[in-house]
Amino acid sequence: MLNIVIFGAPGSGKGTQSEKLIEKYGLAHISTGDVLRGEIKAGSALGKLAEGYISKGQLVPDEVIIDMLAEVLDSKKDSKGVIFDGFPRTIPQGEALDAMLQERGQAVSAVVSLEVDEAELVDRLLKRGQLSGRSDDNEETIKSRLDVYKNQTSPLKEHYNKQGKLHGIPGMGKIDEIFARITEAIDNVK
Ligand code: B4P
């Protein structure tokens, strides 16, 4: 099983590169952001809870995300592996993922960390906000999401670095060039 975590700040290209990775490696895709947006659209209890956090640029509480993830993971058990996009986002989520995979006789194979300058992140997200109308792609919420990334999410790099699984990838430039860098790193661990 090839289990790839695609990691990076909001706007770093996680969703964009995940789509290309799915096509190349035939992996299942789990995007916690997409699952949450689906719940919001469906008007479920989980969606209503998540909306309050997402619109402020905050993380949805760990216990909610971890329960949700366990359910989604079991629905992908017949796949060749999974791309985890936007999960984990905190140390407790990282520890929960390690444990969930271990229970299933698996592990994270590699963590791809997309490195992008902050000015470029803000620019990309503002542009996307104009096109998609996503409620969290506005100036104030973007600032809060970047702070959350620095304080709560980026410590996960050290968590995976200690496990020898972290691959830092320059995430600026053309989408295809970035994709080539990612596949080179993944092909070395396969
Ligand atoms: P996500 O859906 O994960 O959103 P994101 O961090 O903004 O990244 P995304 O993958 O969508 O964007 P990408 O960088 O590909 O999360 C949304 C919210 O949900 C979170 O803030 C949080 O509240 C909640 N949430 C999700 N998961 C959670 C978890 N595990 N725990 C708690 N809460 C959670 O792309 C951005 C833009 O850049 C796109 O428009 C794209 O076209 C463009 N782009 C990409 N690559 C480019 C390039 N090379 N050059 C120029 N533009 C590029």
mmCIF file with all atom_site columns, N, CA and C in Angstrom, residues 83 158 169 172:
data_model
loop_
_atom_site.group_PDB
_atom_site.id
_atom_site.type_symbol
_atom_site.label_atom_id
_atom_site.label_alt_id
_atom_site.label_comp_id
_atom_site.label_asym_id
_atom_site.label_entity_id
_atom_site.label_seq_id
_atom_site.pdbx_PDB_ins_code
_atom_site.Cartn_x
_atom_site.Cartn_y
_atom_site.Cartn_z
_atom_site.occupancy
_atom_site.B_iso_or_equiv
_atom_site.pdbx_formal_charge
_atom_site.auth_seq_id
_atom_site.auth_comp_id
_atom_site.auth_asym_id
_atom_site.auth_atom_id
_atom_site.pdbx_PDB_model_num
ATOM 1  N N  . ILE A 1 83  ? -4.134 8.921  -0.847 1.00 0.00 ? 83  ILE A N  1
ATOM 2  C CA . ILE A 1 83  ? -3.525 10.247 -0.704 1.00 0.00 ? 83  ILE A CA 1
ATOM 3  C C  . ILE A 1 83  ? -4.312 10.976 0.368  1.00 0.00 ? 83  ILE A C  1
ATOM 4  N N  . GLU A 1 158 ? 8.233  18.133 11.902 1.00 0.00 ? 158 GLU A N  1
ATOM 5  C CA . GLU A 1 158 ? 9.240  17.501 12.756 1.00 0.00 ? 158 GLU A CA 1
ATOM 6  C C  . GLU A 1 158 ? 8.818  16.070 13.118 1.00 0.00 ? 158 GLU A C  1
ATOM 7  N N  . ILE A 1 169 ? 9.344  19.851 -0.801 1.00 0.00 ? 169 ILE A N  1
ATOM 8  C CA . ILE A 1 169 ? 9.319  20.072 -2.256 1.00 0.00 ? 169 ILE A CA 1
ATOM 9  C C  . ILE A 1 169 ? 9.045  21.553 -2.518 1.00 0.00 ? 169 ILE A C  1
ATOM 10 N N  . MET A 1 172 ? 6.694  26.439 -5.700 1.00 0.00 ? 172 MET A N  1
ATOM 11 C CA . MET A 1 172 ? 6.474  27.630 -6.535 1.00 0.00 ? 172 MET A CA 1
ATOM 12 C C  . MET A 1 172 ? 6.795  27.248 -7.976 1.00 0.00 ? 172 MET A C  1
#
